mmCIF file of C-alpha atoms in Angstrom:
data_model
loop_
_atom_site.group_PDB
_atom_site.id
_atom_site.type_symbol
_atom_site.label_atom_id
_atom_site.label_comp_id
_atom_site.label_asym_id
_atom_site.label_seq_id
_atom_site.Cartn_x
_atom_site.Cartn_y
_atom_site.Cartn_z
ATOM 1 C CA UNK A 1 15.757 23.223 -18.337
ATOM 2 C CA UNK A 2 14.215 25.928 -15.982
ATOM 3 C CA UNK A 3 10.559 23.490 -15.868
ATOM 4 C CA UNK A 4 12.776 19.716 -15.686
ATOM 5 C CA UNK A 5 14.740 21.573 -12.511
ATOM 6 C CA UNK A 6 11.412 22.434 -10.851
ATOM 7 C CA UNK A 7 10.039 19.367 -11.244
ATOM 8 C CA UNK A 8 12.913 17.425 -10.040
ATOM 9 C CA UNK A 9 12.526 20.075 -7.210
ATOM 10 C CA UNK A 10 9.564 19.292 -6.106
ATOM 11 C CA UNK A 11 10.314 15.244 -6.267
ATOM 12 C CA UNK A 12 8.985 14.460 -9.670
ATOM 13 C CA UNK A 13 11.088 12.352 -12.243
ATOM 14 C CA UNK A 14 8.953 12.832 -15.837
ATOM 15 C CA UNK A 15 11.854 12.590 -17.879
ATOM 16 C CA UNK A 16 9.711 12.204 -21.297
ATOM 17 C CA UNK A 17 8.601 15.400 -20.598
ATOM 18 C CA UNK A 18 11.642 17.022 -20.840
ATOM 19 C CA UNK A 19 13.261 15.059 -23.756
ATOM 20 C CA UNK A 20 15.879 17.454 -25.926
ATOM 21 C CA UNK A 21 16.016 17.153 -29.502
ATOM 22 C CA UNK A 22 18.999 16.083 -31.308
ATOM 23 C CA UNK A 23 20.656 18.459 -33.466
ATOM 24 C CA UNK A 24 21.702 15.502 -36.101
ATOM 25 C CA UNK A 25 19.893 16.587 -39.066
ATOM 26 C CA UNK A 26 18.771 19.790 -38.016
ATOM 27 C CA UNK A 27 19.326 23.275 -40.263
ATOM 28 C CA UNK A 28 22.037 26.046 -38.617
ATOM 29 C CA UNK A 29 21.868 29.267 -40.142
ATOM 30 C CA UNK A 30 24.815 31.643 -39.806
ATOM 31 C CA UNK A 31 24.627 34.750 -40.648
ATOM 32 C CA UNK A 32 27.735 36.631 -40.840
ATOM 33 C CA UNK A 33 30.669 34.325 -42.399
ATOM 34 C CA UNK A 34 33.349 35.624 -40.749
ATOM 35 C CA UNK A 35 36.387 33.797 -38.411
ATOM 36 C CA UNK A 36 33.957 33.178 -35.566
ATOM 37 C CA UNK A 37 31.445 32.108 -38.555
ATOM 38 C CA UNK A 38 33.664 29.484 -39.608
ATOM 39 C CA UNK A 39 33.864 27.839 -36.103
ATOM 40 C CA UNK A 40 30.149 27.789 -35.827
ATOM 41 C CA UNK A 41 29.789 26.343 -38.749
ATOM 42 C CA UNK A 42 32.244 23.587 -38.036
ATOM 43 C CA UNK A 43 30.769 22.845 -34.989
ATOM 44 C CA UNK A 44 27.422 22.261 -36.549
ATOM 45 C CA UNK A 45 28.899 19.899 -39.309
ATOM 46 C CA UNK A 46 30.444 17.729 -36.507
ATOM 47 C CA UNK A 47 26.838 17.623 -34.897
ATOM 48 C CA UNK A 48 25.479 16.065 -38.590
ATOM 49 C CA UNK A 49 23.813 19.574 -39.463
ATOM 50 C CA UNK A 50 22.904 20.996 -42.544
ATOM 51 C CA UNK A 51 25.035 24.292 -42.641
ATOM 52 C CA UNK A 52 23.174 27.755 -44.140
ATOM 53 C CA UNK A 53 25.165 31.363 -44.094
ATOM 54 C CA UNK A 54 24.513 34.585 -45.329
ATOM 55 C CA UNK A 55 27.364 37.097 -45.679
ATOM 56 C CA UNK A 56 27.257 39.827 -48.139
ATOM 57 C CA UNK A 57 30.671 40.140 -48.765
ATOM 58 C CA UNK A 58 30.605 36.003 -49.585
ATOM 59 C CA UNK A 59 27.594 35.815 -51.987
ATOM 60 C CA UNK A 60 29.050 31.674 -52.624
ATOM 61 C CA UNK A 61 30.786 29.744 -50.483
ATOM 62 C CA UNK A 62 32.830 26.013 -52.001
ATOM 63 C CA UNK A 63 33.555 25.221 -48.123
ATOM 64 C CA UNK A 64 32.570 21.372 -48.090
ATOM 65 C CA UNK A 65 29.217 20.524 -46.190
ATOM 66 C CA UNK A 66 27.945 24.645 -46.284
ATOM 67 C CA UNK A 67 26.151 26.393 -48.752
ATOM 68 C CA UNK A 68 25.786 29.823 -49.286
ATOM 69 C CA UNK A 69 22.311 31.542 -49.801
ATOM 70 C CA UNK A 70 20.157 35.308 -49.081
ATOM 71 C CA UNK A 71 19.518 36.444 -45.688
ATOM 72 C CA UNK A 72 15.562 35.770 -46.159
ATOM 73 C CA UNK A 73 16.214 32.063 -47.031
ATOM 74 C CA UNK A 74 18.800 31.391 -44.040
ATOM 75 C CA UNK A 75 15.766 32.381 -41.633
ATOM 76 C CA UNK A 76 12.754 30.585 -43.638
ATOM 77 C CA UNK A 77 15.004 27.058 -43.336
ATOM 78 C CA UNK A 78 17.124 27.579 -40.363
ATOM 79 C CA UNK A 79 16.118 25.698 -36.997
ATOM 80 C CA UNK A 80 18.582 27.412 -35.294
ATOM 81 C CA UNK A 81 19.558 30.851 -36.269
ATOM 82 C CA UNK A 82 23.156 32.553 -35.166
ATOM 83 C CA UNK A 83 23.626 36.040 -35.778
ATOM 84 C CA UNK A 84 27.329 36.970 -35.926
ATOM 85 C CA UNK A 85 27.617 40.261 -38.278
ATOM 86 C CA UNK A 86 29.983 42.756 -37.044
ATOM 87 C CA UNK A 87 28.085 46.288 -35.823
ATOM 88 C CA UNK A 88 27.795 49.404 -38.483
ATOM 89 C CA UNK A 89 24.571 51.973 -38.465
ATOM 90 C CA UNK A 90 23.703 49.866 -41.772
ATOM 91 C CA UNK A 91 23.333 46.605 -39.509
ATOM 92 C CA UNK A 92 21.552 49.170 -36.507
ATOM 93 C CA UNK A 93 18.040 46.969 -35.705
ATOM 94 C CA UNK A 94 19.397 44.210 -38.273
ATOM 95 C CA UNK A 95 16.615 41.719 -36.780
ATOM 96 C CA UNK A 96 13.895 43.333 -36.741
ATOM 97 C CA UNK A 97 9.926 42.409 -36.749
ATOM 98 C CA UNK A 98 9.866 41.602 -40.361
ATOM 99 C CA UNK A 99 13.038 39.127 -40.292
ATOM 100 C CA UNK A 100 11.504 37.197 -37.051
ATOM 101 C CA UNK A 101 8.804 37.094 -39.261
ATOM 102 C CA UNK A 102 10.519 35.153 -41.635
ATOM 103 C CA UNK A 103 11.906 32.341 -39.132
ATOM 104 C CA UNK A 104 10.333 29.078 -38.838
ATOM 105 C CA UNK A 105 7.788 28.418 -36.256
ATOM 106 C CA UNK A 106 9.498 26.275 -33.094
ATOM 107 C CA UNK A 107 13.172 27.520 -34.307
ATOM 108 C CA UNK A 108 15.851 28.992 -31.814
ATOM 109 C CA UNK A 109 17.489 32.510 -32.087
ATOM 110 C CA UNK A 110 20.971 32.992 -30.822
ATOM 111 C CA UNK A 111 23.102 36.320 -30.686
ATOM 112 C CA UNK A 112 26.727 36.732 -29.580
ATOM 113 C CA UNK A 113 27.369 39.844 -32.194
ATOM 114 C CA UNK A 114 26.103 43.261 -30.597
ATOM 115 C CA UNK A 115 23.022 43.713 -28.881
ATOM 116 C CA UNK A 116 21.720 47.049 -31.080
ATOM 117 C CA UNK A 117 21.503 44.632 -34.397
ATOM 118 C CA UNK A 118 18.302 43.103 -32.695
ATOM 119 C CA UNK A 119 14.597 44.662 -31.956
ATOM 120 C CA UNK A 120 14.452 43.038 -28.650
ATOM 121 C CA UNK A 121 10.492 44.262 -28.807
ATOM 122 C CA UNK A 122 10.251 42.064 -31.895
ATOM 123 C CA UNK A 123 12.437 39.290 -29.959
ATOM 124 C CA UNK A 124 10.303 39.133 -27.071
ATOM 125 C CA UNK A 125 6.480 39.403 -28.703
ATOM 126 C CA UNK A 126 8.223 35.856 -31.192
ATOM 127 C CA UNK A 127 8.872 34.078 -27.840
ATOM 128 C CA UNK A 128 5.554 35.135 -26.307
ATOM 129 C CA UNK A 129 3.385 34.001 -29.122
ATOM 130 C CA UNK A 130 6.068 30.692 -28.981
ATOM 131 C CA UNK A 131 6.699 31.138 -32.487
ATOM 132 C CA UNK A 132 10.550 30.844 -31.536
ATOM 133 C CA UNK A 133 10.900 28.317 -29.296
ATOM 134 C CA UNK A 134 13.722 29.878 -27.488
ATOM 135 C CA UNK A 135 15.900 32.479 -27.289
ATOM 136 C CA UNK A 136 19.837 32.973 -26.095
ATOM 137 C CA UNK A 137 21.506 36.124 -25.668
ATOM 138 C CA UNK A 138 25.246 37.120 -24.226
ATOM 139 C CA UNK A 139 24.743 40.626 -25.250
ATOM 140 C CA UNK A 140 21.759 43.183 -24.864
ATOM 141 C CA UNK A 141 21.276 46.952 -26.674
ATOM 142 C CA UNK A 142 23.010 49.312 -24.593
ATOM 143 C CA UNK A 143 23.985 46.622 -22.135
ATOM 144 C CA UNK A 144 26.763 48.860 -20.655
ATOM 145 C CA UNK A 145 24.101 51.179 -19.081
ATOM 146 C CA UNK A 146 21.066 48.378 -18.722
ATOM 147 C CA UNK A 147 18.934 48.780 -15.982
ATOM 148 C CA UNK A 148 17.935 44.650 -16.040
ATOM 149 C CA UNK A 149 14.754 44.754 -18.189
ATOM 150 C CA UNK A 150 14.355 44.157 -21.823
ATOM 151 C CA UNK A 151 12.400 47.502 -22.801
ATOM 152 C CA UNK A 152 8.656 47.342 -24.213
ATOM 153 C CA UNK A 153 7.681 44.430 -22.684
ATOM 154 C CA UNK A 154 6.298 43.303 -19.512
ATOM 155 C CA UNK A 155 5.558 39.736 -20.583
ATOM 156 C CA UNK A 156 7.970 37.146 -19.228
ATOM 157 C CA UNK A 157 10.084 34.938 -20.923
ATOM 158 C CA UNK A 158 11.003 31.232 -19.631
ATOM 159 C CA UNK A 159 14.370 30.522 -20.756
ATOM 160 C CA UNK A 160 14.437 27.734 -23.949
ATOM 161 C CA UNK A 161 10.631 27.150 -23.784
ATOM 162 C CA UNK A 162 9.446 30.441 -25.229
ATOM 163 C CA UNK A 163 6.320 31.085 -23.051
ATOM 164 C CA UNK A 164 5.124 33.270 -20.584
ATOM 165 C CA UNK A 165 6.249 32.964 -16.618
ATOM 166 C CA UNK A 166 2.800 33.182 -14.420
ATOM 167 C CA UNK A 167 5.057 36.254 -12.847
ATOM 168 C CA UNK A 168 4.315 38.204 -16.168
ATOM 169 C CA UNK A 169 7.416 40.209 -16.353
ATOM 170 C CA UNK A 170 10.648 39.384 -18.631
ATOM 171 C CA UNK A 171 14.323 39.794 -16.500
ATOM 172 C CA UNK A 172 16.998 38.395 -18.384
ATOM 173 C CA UNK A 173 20.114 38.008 -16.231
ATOM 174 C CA UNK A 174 23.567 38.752 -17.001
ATOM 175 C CA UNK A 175 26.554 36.560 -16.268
ATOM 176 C CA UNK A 176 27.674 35.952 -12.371
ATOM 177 C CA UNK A 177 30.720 36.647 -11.614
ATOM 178 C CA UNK A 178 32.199 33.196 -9.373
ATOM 179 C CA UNK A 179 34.529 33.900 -6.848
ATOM 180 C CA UNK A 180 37.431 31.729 -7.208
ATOM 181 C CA UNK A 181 37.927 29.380 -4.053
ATOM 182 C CA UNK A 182 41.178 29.598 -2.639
ATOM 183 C CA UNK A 183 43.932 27.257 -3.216
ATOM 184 C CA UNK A 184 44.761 24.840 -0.555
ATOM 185 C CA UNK A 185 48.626 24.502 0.174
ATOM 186 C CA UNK A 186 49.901 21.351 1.529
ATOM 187 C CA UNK A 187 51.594 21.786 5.185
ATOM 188 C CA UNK A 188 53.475 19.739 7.545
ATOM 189 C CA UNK A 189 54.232 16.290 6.000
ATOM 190 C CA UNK A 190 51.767 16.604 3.197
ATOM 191 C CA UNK A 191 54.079 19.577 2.159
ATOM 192 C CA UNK A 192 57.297 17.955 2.499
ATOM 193 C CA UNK A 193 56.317 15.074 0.430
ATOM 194 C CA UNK A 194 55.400 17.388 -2.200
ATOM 195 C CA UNK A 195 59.028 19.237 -2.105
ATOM 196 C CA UNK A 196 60.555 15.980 -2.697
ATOM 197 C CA UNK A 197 58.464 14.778 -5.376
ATOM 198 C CA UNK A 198 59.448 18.022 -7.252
ATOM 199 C CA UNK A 199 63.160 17.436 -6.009
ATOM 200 C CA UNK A 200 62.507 13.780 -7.879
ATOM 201 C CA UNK A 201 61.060 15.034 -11.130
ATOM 202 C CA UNK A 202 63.395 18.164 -11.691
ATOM 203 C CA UNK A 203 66.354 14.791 -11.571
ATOM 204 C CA UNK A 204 64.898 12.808 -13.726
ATOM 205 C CA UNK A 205 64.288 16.024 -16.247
ATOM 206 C CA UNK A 206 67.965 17.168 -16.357
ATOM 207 C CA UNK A 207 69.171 13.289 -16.649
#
């Protein structure tokens, strides 16, 4: 998105370059079955996917259209991998080097869990080599006290593409806060018309 924006930008329109893949026969891994699990999951089936999750505590899963395997599999089949284990000291680091190891080459990496069950080194060297084609992230370790730089790495990351930014330095951004515009009230004859529309509609309600 960040490379079809600039080229638009600068008053290009390559749009085979910038083609998205469909997710229609694609693998999701889930890992961690749980509520939010569930909903994942659905949303992948209605998007044609084949559905993978791991969950300890739900070795086999008879849910229609998702089968249950290991942790190692998930990541050696999944195109898309969603971590959504709760956090514990056990799960501390969860991904780590050796599980990104595991992932397919090209496949995407998504966290909405707790930013201490991934080694954000390990995250960031996958997405520099483009092994993982993309990353996305709503939560970072320690992100209550996070001074806006993924630590042990100075490489940059473009956003979905999984390469380096010529600016050489990773910032990932945290979500803006929009002010909310102001509602417009209706005055004058704009606002009476209003009044007796609601004068109209409260009738016809207690009729």
């Amino acid at each position: 998105l960040p490379g079809a924006i600039k080229s638009v930008a600068e008053g290009h329109w390559s749009r085979r370059e910038f083609l998205s893949e469909e997710l229609d026969g694609k693998t999701l891994g889930i890992i961690g079955y749980g509520r939010l699990g569930k909903i994942v999951s659905r949303y992948g089936q209605v998007f044609r996917m084949n559905v993978l999750v791991a969950d300890k505590s739900i070795p086999v899963t008879t849910e229609p259209g998702v089968c249950g395997v290991a942790t190692d599999e998930l990541l050696s089949k999944a195109d898309i991998v969603v971590l959504l284990i709760s956090w514990s000291e056990e799960n501390a680091g969860f991904m780590n080097g050796a599980r990104f190891d595991l992932m397919k080459s090209g496949s995407w990496f998504i966290n909405t869990s707790r930013g201490e069950l991934v080694d954000e080194a390990a995250l960031v060297a996958n997405l520099v080599s483009g092994k993982l084609r993309g990353a996305a992230l709503d939560v970072l370790d320690q992100d209550s006290a996070w001074s806006g730089r993924v630590s042990g790495s100075e490489e940059a990351v473009r956003a979905g593409e999984g390469e380096a930014l010529r600016q050489g330095r990773v910032r990932l951004h945290g979500r803006r806060r929009t002010r909310r515009r102001p509602v417009r009230r209706p005055r004058g004859r704009d606002r009476r018309r209003l009044q007796r529309a609601e004068r109209l509609d409260d009738r016809a309600l207690h009729r």
